[in-house]
PDB file of C-alpha atoms in Angstrom:
ATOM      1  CA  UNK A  27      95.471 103.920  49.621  1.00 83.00           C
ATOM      2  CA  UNK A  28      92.317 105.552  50.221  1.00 85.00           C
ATOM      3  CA  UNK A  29      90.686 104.620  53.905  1.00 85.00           C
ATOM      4  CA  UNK A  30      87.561 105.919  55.121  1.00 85.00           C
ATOM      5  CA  UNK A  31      83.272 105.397  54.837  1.00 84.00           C
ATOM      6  CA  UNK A  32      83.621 107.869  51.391  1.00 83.00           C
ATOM      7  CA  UNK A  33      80.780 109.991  52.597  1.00 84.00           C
ATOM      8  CA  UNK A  34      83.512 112.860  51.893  1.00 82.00           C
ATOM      9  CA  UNK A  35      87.119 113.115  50.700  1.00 83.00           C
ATOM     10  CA  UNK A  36      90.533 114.784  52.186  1.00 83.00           C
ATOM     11  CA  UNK A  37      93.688 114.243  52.397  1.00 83.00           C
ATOM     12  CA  UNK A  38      93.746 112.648  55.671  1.00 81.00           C
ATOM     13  CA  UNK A  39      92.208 109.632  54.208  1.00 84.00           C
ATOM     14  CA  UNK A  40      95.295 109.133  52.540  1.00 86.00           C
ATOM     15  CA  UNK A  41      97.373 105.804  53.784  1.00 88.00           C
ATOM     16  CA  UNK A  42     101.139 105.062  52.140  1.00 91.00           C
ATOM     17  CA  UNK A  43     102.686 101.846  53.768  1.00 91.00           C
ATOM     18  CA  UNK A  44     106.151 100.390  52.607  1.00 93.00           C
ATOM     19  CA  UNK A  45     108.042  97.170  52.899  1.00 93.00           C
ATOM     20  CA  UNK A  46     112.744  96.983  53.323  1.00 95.00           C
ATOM     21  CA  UNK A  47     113.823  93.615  53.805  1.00 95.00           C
ATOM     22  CA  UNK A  48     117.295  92.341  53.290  1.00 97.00           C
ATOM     23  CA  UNK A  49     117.474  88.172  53.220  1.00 97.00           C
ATOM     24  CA  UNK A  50     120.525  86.041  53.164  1.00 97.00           C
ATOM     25  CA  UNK A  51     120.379  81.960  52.044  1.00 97.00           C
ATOM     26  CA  UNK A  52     122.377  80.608  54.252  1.00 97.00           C
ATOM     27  CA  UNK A  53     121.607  77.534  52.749  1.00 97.00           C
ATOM     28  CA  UNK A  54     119.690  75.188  50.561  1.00 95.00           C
ATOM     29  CA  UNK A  55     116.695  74.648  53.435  1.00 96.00           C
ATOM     30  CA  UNK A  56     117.323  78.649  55.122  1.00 97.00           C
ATOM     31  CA  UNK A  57     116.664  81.386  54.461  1.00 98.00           C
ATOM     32  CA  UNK A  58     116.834  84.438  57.045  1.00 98.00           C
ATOM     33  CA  UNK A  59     116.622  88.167  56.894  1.00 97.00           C
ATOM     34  CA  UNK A  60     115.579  91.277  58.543  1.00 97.00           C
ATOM     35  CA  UNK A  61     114.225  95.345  57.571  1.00 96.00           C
ATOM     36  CA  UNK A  62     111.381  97.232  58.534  1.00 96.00           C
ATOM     37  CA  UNK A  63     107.634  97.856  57.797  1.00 94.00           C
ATOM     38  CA  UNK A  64     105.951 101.649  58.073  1.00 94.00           C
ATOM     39  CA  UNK A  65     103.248 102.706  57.649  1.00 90.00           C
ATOM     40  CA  UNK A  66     101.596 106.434  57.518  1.00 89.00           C
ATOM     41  CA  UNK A  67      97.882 106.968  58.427  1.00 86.00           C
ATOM     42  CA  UNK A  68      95.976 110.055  59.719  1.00 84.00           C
ATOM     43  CA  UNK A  69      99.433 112.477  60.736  1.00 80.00           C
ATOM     44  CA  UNK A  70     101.015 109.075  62.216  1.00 84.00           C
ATOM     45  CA  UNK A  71     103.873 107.110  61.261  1.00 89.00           C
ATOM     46  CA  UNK A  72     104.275 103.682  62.412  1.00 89.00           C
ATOM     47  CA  UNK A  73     107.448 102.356  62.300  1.00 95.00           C
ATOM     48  CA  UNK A  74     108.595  98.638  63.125  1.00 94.00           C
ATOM     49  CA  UNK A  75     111.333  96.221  62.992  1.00 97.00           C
ATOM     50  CA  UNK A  76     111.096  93.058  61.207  1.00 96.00           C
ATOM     51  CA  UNK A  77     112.202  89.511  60.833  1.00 97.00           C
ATOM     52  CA  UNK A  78     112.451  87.551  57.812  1.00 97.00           C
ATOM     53  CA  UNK A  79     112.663  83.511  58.110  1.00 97.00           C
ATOM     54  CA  UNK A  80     111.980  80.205  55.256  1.00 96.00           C
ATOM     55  CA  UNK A  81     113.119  77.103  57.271  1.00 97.00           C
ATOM     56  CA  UNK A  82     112.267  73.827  54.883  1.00 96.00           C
ATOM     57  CA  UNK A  83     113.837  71.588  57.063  1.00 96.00           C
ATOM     58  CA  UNK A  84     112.695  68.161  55.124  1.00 95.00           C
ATOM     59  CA  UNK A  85     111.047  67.788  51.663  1.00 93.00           C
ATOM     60  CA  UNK A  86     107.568  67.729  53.194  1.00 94.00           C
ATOM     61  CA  UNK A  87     107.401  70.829  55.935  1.00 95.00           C
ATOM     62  CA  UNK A  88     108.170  74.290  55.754  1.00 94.00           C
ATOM     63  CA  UNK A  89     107.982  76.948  58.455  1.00 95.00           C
ATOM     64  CA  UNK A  90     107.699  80.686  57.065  1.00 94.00           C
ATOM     65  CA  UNK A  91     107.492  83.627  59.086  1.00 94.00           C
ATOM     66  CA  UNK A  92     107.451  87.488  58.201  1.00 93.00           C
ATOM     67  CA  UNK A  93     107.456  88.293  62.151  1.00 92.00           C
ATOM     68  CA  UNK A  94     105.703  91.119  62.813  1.00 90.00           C
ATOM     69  CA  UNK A  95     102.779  90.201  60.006  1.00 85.00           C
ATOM     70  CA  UNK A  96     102.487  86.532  59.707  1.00 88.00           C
ATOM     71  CA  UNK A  97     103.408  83.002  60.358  1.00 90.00           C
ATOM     72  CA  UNK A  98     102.750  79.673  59.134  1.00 90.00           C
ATOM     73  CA  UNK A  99     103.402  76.183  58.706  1.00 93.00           C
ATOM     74  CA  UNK A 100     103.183  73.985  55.855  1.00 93.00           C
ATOM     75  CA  UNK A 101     103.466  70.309  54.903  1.00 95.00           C
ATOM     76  CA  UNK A 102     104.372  70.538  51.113  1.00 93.00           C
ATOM     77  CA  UNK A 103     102.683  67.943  48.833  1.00 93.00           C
ATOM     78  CA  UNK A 104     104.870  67.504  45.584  1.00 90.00           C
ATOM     79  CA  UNK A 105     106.120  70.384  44.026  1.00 88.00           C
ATOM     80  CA  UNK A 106     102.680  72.061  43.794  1.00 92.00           C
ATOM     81  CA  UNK A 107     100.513  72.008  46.567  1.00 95.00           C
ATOM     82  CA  UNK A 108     101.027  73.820  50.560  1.00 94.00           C
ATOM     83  CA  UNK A 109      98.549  72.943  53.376  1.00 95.00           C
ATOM     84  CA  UNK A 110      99.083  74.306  56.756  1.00 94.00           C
ATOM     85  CA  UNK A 111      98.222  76.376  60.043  1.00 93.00           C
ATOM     86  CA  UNK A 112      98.266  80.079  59.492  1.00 89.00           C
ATOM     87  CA  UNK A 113      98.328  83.175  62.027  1.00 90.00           C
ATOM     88  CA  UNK A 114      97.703  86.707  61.086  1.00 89.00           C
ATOM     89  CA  UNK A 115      97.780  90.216  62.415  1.00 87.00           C
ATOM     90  CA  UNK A 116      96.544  92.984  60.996  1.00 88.00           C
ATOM     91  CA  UNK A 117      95.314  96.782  61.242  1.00 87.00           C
ATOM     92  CA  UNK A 118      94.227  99.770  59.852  1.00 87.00           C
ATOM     93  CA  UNK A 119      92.787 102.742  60.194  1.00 88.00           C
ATOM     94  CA  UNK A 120      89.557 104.498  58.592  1.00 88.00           C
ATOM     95  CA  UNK A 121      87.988 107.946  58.647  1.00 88.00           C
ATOM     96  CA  UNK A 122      84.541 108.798  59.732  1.00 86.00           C
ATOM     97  CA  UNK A 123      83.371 111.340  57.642  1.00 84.00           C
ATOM     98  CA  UNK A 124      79.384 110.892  57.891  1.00 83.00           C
ATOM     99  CA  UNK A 125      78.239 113.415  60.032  1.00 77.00           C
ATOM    100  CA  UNK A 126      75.220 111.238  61.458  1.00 79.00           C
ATOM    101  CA  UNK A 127      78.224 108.922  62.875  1.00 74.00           C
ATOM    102  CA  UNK A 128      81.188 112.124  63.815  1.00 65.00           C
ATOM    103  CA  UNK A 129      77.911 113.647  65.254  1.00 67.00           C
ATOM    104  CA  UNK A 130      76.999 110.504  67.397  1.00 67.00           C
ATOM    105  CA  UNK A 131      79.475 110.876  70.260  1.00 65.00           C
ATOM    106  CA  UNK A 132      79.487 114.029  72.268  1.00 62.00           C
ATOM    107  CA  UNK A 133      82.278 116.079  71.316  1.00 67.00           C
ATOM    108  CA  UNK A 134      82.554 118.889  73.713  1.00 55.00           C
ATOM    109  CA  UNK A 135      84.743 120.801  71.935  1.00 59.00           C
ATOM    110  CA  UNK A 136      84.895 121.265  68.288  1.00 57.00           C
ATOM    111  CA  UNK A 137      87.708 123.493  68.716  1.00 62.00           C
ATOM    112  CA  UNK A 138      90.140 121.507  70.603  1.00 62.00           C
ATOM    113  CA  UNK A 139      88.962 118.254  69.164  1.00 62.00           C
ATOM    114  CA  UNK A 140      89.986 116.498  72.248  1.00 66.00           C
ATOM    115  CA  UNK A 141      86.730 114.001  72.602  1.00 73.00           C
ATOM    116  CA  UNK A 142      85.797 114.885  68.690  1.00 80.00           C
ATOM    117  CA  UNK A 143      85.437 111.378  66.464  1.00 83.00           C
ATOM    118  CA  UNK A 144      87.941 111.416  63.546  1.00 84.00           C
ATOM    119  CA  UNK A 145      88.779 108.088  62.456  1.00 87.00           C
ATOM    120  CA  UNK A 146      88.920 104.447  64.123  1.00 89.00           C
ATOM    121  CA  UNK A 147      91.834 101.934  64.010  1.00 90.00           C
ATOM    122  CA  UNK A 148      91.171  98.772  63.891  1.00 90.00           C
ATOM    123  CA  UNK A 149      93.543  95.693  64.854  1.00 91.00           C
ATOM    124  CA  UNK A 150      92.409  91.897  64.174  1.00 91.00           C
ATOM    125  CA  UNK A 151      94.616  88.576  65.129  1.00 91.00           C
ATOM    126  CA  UNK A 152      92.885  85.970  63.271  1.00 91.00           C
ATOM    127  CA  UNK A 153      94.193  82.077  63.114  1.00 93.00           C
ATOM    128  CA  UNK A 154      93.269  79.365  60.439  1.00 94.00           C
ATOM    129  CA  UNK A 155      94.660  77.190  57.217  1.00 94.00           C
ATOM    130  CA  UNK A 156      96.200  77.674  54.009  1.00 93.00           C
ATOM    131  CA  UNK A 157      96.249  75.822  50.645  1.00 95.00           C
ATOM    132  CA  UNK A 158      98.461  76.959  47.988  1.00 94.00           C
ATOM    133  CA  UNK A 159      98.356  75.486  44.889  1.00 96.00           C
ATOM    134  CA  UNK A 160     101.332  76.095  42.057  1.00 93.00           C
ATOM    135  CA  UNK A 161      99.537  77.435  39.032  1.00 95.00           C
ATOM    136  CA  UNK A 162     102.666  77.613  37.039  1.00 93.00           C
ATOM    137  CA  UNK A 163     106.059  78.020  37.563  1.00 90.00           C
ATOM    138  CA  UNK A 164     106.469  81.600  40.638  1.00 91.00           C
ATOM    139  CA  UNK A 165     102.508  81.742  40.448  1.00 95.00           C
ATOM    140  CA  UNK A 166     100.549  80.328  43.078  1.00 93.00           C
ATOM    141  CA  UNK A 167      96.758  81.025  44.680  1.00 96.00           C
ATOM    142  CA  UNK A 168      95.954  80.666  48.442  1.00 93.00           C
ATOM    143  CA  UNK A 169      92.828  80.032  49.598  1.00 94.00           C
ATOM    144  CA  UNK A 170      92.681  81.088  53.632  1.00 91.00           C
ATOM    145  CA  UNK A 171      90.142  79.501  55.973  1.00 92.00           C
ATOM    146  CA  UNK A 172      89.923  80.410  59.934  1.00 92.00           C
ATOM    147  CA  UNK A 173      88.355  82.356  63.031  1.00 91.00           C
ATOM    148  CA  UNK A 174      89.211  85.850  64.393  1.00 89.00           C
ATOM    149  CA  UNK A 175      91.136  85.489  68.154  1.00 90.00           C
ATOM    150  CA  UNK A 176      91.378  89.122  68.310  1.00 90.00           C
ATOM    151  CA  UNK A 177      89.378  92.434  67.573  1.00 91.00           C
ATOM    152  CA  UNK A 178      89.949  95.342  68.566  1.00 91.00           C
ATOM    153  CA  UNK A 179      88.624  99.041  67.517  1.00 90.00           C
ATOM    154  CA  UNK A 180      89.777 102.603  68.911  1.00 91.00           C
ATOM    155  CA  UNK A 181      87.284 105.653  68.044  1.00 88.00           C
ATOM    156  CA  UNK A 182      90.316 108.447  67.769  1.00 87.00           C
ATOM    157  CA  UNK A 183      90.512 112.291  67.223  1.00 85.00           C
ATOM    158  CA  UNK A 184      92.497 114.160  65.294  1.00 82.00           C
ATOM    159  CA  UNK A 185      95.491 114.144  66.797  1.00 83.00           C
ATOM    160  CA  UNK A 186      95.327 110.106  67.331  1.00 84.00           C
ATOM    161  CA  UNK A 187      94.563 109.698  70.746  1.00 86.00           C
ATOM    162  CA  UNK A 188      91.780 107.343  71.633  1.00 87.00           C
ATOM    163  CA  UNK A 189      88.936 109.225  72.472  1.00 84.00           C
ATOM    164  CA  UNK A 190      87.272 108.453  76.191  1.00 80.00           C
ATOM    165  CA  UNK A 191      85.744 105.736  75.982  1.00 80.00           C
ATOM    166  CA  UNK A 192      86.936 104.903  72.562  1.00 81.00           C
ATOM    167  CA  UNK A 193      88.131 101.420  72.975  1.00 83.00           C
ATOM    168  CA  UNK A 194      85.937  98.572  72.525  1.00 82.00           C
ATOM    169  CA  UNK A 195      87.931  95.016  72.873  1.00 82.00           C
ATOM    170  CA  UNK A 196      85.742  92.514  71.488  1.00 73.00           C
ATOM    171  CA  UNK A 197      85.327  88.527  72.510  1.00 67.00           C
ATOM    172  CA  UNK A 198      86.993  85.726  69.875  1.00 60.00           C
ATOM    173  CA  UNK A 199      84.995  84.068  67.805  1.00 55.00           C
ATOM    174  CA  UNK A 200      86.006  80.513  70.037  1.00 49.00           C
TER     175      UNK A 200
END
């Protein structure tokens, strides 16, 4: 993908992420498995481990989890309809090409680029509901409902480290 404000175009804009999971039925109600997530953004690869679990442990509740992106919990209705609790965690990263903003924090150096704005990462926890209806057959639509616990934003340079300063924590929305 393509992550930045658009003001201008390069190749460091340029985001590739990829999913490798491996799951196993172990039986009618389980469902386990592991594999790993990357993701490349701005001359970084991320890296991580993941885990991989369906539990339906009685016709009406289900727990899913895709540990280290999401989990949830839901109380099946029929054949066709999920309701439940949801938690989420997400990030990415976007470039700051607009030199009004790059220009806005005092970069001592342009050479170096040690305190010189580049790009901002941004990681959000956010908690809420589900409802998936069964449209037909494999094809459902979710609606998602809930409040950001968790914000955070890092103003970064070139090389990725957060610029001094650069991280701004923000309250939850409780």
């Amino acid at each position: 993908g393509i992550a930045g404000d658009f003001e201008a175009i390069d190749s460091r804009m340029l985001t590739f992420s990829g999913v490798l999971s491996i799951t196993k039925g172990v039986s009618d109600r389980l469902v386990l498995g592991f594999g790993g997530i990357a993701s490349y953004a701005f001359g970084v690869l991320l890296p991580l481990p993941s885990f991989y679990v369906d539990w339906t442990p009685t016709e009406w509740l289900r727990f899913e989890a895709y540990v280290p992106a999401f989990a949830h919990i839901d109380f099946l209705i029929g054949d066709r309809i999920e309701l439940g609790p949801r938690i989420d965690i997400a990030g990415n990263d976007y470039a700051v090409r607009d030199e009004r903003v790059a220009q806005s924090l005092a970069c001592n150096d342009p050479t170096s680029n040690a305190n010189c704005l580049d790009h901002i990462a941004y990681s959000v926890a956010t908690t809420g509901v589900q409802l998936g209806v069964r449209v037909a057959g494999t094809l459902w639509t979710t609606l998602y409902g809930g409040r950001t616990v968790y914000r955070r934003f890092e103003m970064r340079n070139r090389d990725g480290d957060t610029l001094e300063g650069g991280l701004e924590t923000l309250p939850s929305e409780w």
